Coordinates of C-alpha atoms and ligand atoms in Angstrom, one line a residue:
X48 CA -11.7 47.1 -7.8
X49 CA -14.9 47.7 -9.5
X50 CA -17.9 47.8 -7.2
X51 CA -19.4 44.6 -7.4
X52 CA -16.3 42.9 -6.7
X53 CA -15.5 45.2 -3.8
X54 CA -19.0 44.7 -2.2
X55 CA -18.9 40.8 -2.5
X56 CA -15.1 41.5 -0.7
X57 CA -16.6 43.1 2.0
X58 CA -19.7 41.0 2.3
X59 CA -17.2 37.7 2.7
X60 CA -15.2 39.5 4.6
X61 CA -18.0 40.5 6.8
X62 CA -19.4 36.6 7.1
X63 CA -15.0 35.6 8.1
X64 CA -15.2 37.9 10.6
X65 CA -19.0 36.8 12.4
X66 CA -17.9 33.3 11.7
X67 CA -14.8 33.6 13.7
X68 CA -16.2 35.2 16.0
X69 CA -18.8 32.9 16.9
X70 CA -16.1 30.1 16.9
X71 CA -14.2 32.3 19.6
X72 CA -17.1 32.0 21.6
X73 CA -17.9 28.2 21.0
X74 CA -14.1 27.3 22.6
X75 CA -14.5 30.0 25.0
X76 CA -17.5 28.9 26.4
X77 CA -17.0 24.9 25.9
X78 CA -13.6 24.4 26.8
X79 CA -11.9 21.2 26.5
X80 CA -14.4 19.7 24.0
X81 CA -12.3 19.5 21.3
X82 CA -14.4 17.2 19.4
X83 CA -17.1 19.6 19.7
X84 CA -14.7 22.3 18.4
X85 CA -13.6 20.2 15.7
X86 CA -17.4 19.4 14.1
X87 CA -18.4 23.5 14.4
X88 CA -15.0 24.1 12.6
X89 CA -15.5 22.0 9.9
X90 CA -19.6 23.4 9.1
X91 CA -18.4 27.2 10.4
X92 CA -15.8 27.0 7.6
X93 CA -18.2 25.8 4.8
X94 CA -21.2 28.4 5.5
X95 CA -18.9 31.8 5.0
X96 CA -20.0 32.2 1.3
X97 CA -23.7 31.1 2.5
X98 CA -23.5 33.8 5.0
X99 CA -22.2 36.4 2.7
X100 CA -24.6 36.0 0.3
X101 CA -27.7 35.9 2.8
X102 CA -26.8 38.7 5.3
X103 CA -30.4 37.2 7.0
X104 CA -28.6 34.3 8.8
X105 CA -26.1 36.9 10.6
X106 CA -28.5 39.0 11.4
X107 CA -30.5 36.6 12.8
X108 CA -27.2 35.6 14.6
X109 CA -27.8 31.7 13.5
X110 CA -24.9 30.7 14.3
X111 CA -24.8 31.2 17.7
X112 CA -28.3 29.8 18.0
X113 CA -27.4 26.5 16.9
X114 CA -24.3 25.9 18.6
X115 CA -26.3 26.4 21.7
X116 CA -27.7 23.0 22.5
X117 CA -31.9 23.4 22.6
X118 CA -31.1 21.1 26.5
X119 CA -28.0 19.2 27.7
X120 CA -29.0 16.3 30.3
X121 CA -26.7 14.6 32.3
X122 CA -27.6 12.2 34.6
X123 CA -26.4 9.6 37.3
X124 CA -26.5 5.5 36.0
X125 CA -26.5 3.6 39.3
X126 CA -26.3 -0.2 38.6
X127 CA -25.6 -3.0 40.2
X128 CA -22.8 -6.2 38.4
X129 CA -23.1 -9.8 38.6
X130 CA -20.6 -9.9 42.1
X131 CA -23.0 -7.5 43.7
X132 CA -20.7 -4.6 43.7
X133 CA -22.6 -1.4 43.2
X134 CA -21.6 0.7 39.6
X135 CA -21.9 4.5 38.9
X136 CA -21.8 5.4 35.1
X137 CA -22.6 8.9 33.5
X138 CA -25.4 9.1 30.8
X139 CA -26.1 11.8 28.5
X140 CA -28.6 13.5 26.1
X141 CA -28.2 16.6 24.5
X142 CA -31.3 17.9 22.5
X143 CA -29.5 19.8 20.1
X144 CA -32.3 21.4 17.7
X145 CA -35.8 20.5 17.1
X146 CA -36.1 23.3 13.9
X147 CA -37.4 21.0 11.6
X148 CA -38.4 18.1 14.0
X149 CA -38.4 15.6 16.7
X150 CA -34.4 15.4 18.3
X151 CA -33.4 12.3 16.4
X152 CA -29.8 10.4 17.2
X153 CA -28.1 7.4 18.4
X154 CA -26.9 6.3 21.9
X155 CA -23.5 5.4 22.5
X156 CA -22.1 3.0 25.2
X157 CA -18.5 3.5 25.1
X158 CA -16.0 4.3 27.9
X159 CA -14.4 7.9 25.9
X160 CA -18.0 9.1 26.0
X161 CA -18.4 12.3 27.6
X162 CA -19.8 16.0 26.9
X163 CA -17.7 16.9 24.1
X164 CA -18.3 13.2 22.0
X165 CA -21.9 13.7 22.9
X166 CA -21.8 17.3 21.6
X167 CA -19.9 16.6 18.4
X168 CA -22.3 13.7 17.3
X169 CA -25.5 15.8 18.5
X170 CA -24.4 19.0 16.0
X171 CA -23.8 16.7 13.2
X172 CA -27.0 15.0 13.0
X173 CA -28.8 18.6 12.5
X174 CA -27.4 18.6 9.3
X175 CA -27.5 14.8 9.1
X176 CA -30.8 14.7 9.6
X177 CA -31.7 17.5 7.5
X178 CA -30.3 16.1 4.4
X179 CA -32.0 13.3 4.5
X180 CA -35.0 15.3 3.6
X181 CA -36.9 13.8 6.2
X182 CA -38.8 15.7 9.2
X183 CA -36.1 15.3 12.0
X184 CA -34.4 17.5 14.5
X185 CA -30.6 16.3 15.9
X186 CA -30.2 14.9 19.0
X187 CA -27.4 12.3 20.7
X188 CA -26.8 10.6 23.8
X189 CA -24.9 8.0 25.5
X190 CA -22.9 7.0 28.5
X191 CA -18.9 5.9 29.2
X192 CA -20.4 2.3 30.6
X193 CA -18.1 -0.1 28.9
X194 CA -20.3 -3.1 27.5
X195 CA -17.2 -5.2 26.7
X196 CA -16.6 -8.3 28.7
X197 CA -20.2 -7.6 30.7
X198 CA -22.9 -10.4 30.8
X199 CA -26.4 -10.3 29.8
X200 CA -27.5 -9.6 32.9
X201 CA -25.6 -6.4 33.9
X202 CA -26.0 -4.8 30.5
X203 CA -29.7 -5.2 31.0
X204 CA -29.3 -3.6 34.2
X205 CA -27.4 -0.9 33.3
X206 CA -29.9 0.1 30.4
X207 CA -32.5 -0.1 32.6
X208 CA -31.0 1.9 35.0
X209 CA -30.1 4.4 32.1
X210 CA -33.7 4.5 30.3
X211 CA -35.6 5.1 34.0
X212 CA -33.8 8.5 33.9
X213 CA -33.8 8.9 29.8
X214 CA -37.6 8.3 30.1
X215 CA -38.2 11.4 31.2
X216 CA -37.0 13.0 28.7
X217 CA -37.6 11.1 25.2
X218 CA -40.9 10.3 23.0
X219 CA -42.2 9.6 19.8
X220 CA -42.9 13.2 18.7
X221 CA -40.4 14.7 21.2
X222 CA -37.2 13.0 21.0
X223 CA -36.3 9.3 19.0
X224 CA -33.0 7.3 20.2
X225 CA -31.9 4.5 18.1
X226 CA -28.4 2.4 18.6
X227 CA -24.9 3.5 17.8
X228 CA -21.3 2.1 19.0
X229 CA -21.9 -0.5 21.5
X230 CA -26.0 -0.7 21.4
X231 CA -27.6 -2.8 19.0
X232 CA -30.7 -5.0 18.7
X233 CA -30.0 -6.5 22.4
X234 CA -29.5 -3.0 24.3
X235 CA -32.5 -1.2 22.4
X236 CA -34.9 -4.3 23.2
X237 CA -33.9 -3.7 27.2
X238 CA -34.4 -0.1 26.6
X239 CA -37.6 -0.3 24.4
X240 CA -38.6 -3.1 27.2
X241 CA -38.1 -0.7 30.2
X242 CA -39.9 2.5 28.4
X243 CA -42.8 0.1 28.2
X244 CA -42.9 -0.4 31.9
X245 CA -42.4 2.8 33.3
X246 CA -45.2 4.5 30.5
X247 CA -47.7 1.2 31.4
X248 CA -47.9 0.3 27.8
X249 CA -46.7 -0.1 24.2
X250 CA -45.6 3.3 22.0
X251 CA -44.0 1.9 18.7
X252 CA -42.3 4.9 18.1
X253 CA -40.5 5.9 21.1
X254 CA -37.0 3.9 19.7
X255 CA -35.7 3.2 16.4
X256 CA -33.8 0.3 15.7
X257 CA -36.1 -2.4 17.6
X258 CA -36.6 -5.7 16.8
X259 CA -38.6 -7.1 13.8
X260 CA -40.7 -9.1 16.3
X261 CA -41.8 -5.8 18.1
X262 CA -42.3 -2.4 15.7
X263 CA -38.4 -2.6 13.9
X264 CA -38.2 -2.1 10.0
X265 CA -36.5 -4.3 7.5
X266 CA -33.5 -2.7 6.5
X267 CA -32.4 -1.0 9.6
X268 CA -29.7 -3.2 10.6
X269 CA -27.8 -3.1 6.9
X270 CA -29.0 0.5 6.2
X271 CA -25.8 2.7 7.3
X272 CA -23.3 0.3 5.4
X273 CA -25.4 -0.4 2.5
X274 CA -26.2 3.7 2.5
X275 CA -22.8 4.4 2.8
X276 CA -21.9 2.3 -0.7
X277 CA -24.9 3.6 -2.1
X278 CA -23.2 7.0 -1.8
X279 CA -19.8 6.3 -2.7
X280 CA -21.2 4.4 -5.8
X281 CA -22.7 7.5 -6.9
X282 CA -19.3 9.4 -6.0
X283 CA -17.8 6.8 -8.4
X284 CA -20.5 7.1 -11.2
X285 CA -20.3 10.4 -11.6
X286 CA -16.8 10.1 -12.7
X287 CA -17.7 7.0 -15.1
X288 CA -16.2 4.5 -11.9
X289 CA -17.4 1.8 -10.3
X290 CA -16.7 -0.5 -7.5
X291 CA -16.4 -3.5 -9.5
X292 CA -12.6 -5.3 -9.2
X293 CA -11.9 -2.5 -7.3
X294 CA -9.9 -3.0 -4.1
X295 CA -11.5 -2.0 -0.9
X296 CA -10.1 -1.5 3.0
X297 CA -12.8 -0.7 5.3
X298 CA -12.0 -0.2 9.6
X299 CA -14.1 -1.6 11.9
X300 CA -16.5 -4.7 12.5
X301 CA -19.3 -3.4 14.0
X302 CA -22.9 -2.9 12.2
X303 CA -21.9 0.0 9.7
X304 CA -17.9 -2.2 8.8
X305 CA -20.0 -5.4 8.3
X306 CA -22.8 -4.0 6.0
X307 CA -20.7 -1.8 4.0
X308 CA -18.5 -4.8 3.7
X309 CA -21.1 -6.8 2.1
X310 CA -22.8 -4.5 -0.3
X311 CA -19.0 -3.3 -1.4
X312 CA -18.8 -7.1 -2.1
X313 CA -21.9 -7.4 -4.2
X314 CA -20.9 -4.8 -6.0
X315 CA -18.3 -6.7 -7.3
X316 CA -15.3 -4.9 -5.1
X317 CA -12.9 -7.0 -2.8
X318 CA -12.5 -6.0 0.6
X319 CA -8.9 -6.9 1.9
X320 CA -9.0 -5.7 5.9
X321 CA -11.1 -5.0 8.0
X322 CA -10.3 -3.8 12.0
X323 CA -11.6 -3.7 15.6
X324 CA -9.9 -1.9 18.7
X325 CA -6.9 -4.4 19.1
X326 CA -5.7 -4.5 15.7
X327 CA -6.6 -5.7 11.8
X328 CA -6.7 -7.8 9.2
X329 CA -5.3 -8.4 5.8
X330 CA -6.8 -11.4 3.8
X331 CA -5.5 -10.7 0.1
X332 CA -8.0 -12.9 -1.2
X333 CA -10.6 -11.1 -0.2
X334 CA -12.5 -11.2 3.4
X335 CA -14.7 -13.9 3.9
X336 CA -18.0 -12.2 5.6
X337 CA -19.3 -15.3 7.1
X338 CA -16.6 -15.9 9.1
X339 CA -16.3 -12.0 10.3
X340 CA -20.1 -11.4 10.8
X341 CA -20.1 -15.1 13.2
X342 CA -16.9 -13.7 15.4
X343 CA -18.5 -10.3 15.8
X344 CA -22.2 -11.2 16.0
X345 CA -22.2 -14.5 17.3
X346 CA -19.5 -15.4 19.1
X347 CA -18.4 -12.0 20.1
X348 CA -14.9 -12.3 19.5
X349 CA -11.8 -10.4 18.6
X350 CA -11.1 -9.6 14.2
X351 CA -7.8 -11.6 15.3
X352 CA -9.6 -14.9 15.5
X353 CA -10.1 -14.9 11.8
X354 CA -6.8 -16.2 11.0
X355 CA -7.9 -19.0 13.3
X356 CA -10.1 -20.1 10.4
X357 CA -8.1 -18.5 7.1
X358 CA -4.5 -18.7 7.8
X359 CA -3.3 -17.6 5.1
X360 CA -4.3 -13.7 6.2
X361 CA -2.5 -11.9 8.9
X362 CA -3.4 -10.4 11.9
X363 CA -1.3 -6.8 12.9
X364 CA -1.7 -5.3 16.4
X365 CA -3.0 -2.0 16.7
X366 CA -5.5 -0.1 14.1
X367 CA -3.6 2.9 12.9
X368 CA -1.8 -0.1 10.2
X369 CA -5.0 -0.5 8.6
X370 CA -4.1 2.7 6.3
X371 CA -1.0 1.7 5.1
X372 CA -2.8 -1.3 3.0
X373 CA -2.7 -0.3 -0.5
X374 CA -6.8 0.4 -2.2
X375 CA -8.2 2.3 -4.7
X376 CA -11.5 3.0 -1.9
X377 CA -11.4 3.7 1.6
X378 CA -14.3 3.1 3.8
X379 CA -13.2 4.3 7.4
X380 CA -16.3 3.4 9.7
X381 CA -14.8 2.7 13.3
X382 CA -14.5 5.5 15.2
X383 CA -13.6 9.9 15.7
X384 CA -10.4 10.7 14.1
X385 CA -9.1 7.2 13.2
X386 CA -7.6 8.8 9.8
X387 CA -4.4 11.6 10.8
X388 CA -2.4 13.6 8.4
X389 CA -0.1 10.9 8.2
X390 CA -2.5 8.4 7.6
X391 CA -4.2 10.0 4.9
X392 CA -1.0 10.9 3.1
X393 CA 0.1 6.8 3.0
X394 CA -3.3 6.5 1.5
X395 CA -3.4 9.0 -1.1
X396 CA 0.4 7.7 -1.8
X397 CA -1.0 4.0 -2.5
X398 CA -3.1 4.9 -5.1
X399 CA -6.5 6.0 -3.2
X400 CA -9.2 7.2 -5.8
X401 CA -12.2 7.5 -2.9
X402 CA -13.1 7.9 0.6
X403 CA -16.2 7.6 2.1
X404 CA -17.0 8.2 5.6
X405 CA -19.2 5.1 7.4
X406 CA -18.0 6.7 10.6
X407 CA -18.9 10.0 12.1
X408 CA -16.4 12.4 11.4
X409 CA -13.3 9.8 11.2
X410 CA -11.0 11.7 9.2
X411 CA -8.9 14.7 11.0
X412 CA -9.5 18.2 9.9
X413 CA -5.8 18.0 8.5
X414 CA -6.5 14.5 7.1
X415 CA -9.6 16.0 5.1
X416 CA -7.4 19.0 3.8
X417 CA -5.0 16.4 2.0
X418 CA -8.0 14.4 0.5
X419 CA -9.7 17.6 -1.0
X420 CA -6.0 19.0 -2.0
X421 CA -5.4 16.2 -3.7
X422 CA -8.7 15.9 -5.3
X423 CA -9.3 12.5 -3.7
X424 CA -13.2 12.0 -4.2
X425 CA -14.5 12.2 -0.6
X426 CA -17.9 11.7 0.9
X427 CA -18.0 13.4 4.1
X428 CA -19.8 11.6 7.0
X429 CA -22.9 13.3 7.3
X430 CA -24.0 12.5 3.7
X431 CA -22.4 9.4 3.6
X432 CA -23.7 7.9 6.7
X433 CA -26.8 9.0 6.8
X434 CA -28.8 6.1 5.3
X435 CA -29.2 4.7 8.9
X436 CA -31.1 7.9 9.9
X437 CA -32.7 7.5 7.0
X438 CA -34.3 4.1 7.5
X439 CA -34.8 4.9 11.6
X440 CA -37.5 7.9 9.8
X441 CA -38.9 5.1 7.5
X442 CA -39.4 3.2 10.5
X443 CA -41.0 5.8 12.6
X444 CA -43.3 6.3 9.5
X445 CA -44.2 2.7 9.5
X446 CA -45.1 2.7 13.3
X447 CA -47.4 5.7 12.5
X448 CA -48.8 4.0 9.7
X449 CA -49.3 0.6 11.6
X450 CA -47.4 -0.8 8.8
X451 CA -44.0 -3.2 7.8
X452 CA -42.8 -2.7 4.3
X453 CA -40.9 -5.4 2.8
X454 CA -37.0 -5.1 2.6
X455 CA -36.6 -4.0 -1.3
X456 CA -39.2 -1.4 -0.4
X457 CA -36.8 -0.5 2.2
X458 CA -33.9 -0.8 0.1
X459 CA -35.2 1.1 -2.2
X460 CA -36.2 4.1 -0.3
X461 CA -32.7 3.9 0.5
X462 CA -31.2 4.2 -2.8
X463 CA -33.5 7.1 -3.6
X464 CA -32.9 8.6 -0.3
X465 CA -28.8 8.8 -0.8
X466 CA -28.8 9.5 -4.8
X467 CA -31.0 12.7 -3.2
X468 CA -28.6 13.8 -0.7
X469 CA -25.5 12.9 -3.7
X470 CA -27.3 15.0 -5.8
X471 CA -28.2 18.0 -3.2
X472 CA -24.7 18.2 -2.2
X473 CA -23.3 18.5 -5.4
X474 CA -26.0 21.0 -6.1
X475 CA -24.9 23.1 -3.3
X476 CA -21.3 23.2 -3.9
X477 CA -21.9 24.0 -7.1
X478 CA -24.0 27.0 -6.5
X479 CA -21.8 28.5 -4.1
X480 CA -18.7 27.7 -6.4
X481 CA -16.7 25.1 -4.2
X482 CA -17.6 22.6 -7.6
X483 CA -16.9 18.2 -6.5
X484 CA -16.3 19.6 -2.8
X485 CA -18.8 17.8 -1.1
X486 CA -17.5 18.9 2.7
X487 CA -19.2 22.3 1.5
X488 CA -21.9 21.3 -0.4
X489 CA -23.4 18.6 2.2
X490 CA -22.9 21.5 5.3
X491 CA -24.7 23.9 3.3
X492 CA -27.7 21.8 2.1
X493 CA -27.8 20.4 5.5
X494 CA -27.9 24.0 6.8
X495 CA -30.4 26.4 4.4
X496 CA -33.4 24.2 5.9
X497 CA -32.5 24.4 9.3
X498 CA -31.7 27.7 9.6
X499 CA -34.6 29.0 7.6
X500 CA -37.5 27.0 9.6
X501 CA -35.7 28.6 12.9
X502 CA -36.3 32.4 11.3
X503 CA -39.6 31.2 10.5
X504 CA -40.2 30.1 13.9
X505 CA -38.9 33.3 16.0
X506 CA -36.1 33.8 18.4
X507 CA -37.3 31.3 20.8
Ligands
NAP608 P1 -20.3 -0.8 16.5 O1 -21.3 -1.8 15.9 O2 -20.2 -0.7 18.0 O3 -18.9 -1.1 15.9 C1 -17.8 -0.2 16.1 C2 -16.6 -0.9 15.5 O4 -15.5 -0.1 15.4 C3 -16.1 -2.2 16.3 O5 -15.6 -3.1 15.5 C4 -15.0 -1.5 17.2 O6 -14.1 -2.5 17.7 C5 -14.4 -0.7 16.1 N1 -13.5 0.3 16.7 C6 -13.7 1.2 17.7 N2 -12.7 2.0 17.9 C7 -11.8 1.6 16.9 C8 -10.5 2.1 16.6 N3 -9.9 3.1 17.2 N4 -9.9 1.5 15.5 C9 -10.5 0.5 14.8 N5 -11.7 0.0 15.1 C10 -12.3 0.6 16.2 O7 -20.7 0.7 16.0 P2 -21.3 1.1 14.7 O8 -22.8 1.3 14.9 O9 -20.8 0.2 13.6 O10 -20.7 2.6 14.5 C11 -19.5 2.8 13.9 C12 -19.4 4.3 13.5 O11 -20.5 4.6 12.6 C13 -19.5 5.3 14.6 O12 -18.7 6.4 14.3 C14 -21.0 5.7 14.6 O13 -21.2 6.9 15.2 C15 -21.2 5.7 13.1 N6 -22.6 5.6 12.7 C16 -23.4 4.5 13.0 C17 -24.7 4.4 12.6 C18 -25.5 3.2 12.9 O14 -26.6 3.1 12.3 N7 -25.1 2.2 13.6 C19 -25.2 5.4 11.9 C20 -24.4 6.5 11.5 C21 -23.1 6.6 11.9 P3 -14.3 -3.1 19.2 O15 -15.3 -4.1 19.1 O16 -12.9 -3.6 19.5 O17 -14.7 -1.9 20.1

């Protein structure tokens, strides 16, 4: 072997052996967060050539510094429901790394919540976060209170309860919550309303996410779905596609499902399904977005009630169906792992041209391996997702500034903000020859910043 080639052998094999290493010790000393596993699996995989090529970031021993959350807090949620019967709920923060700013992230209010989905979502927005471009750390939280079926009044209890402890911890240059599953506009106001009291007074940019009336951006609300087209369009340009006529299935019918849904449709595309927890539709002329945005954000009701109002589309029981729906693009943006092996093979089988991930980390590790095999085009979460981030920074800036720009300002921000991280990705899988994988190239343009401004800043 001549010398060059036997010293880049060693060097990789070098970076294999620290990165399994490291991985040995992430299960060892986190066991039974699988999730958490999963994520560090996923980035650990992508950085080997990174690390042999810059021997710096193993001898700085990086990765081991930033699968150490900078804080984990876990605190009690007392609370009291509409009977009178005292509740105990868990809540969580974990303060994952500050390198290159304030801990930024969502809270989640969902029953599977718990160290390891916490975890999971907390390392992924470092990189997240850092290919946005903008000046934020990564940082998640959340509790396994159930906000399904509870009034008005006892979800503004509980979220008081859980922001008197989260107080503590959280602020504008420190640490910057906004909404994910099961907190929107109605669960941040409570929060942003009980920060206020405890503090004695109004600080803008304490939450993201808030209400137009009181410090919120234009934009916010549609920026993770519409960010998440924005991507994929690019995906699609790049190989002289679009999304026009082109048939679309996207899971879910939360904030991300609903926004994607409707830039997907301006595009020109036709969404045929969409989901919640119970089960999913299949309207083959197309989903009407009225009627799914009024069951899900006005009346509260289940994606089944939509045949109520368009018969001719059916309703099927359970989610995992959803996949087997012939499309040409895939928008998962539900939930963790909603996308298995199997899954993913039914799609590629029915004709599947691109993925992109609304969700964080919705596909499998097994289910990714058959979309890159198969040269699928896929846009892994943490680019594709990371226009709501995005706008949450955009509105911290406009809090700074005392300022509200207008929604095409917004929008177009966006837009720039998600060609960039296209761009960067492909950049970065180019360079370190892994060419159209964008698994690689978003973990390793996510990671250069990060780990560089935590050498700059000393082993602290
Ligand atoms: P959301 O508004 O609470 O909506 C979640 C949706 O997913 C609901 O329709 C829910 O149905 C459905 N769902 C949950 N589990 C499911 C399953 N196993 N199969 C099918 N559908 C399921 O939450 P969201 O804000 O849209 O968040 C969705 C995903 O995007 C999450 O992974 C989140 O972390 C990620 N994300 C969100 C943002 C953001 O700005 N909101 C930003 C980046 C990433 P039910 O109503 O039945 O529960």
């Amino acid at each position: 072997m001549p010398t060059i080639l036997k010293q880049e052998h060693t060097e990789m094999q070098f970076a294999i052996n620290y990165v399994n290493e490291v991985f040995e010790l992430v299960q060892k000393r986190n066991p039974y967060e699988s999730e958490f596993h999963q994520a560090v699996k996923e980035v650990f995989d992508s950085l080997i050539p990174v690390l042999a090529r810059n021997p710096i970031y193993i001898e700085q021993n990086i990765l081991e510094r930033m699968v150490e959350p900078e804080r984990v807090i876990s605190f009690k949620v007392p609370w009291v429901d509409d009977h009178g019967a005292v509740k105990v709920n868990r809540g969580f923060r974990v303060q994952f790394n500050s390198a290159i700013g304030p801990y930024k992230g969502g809270i989640r209010f969902h029953p599977s919540v718990n160290a390891s989905i916490v975890k999971f979502l907390g390392f992924e927005q470092i990189f997240k976060n850092s290919l946005t471009g903008q000046p934020i750390g990564g940082g998640k939280g959340g509790s396994d209170f159930d906000p399904k079926g509870k009034s008005d009044g006892e979800i503004m209890r509980f979220t008081q309860s859980f922001m008197s402890e989260l107080s503590k911890y959280i602020g504008p240059d420190v640490d910057v919550p906004a909404g994910d599953i099961g907190v929107g506009a109605r669960e941040i106001g409570f929060m942003f309303g009980q920060y206020k009291k405890i503090r004695g007074g109004y600080v803008a940019g304490v939450l993201t996410g808030k209400g137009l009336q009181y410090g919120g951006s234009l934009g916010r609300t549609e920026a993770t779905g519409y960010g998440t087209v924005y991507f994929v369009e690019e995906m699609l340009k790049d190989k002289g596609l679009s999304f026009k006529g082109r048939t679309v299935v996207v899971s879910g019918s939360g904030n991300v499902s609903i926004y994607a849904i409707e830039k997907a449709q301006q595009l020109g595309a036709k969404v045929v399904a969409c989901s919640d927890s119970s089960g999913y539709i299949y309207d083959k002329q197309g989903i009407n977005l009225e009627t799914v945005k009024h069951l899900k954000e006005v009346e509260k009701k289940r994606i089944r009630d939509y045949v109520n109002k368009h018969p001719h589309a059916q309703y099927f029981e359970g989610c995992q169906g959803i996949w087997s729906i012939p499309c040409e693009i895939a928008l998962p943006c539900a939930t963790q792992n909603e996308i298995d092996e199997i899954s993913a093979n039914m799609l590629v089988s029915n004709g599947v041209v691109a993925i992109g991930e609304g969700a964080n980390m919705p596909s499998t590790l097994d289910a990714m391996r058959v979309f890159l095999d198969r040269k699928i085009l896929f846009g892994p979460a943490k680019a594709v997702n990371a226009g709501g981030v995005a706008v949450s920074a955009l509105e911290m800036a406009q809090n700074s500034m005392r300022l509200s720009w207008t929604f095409e300002e917004v929008d177009a921000k966006l837009q720039e903000i998600m060609k960039n991280i296209y761009r960067n990705s492909m950049n970065a899988a180019l360079e370190y020859e892994a060419v159209d994988n964008l698994v690689v190239g978003a973990n390793i343009a996510g990671f250069k910043k990060v780990a560089d401004a935590m050498i700059a800043q000393g082993v602290v």
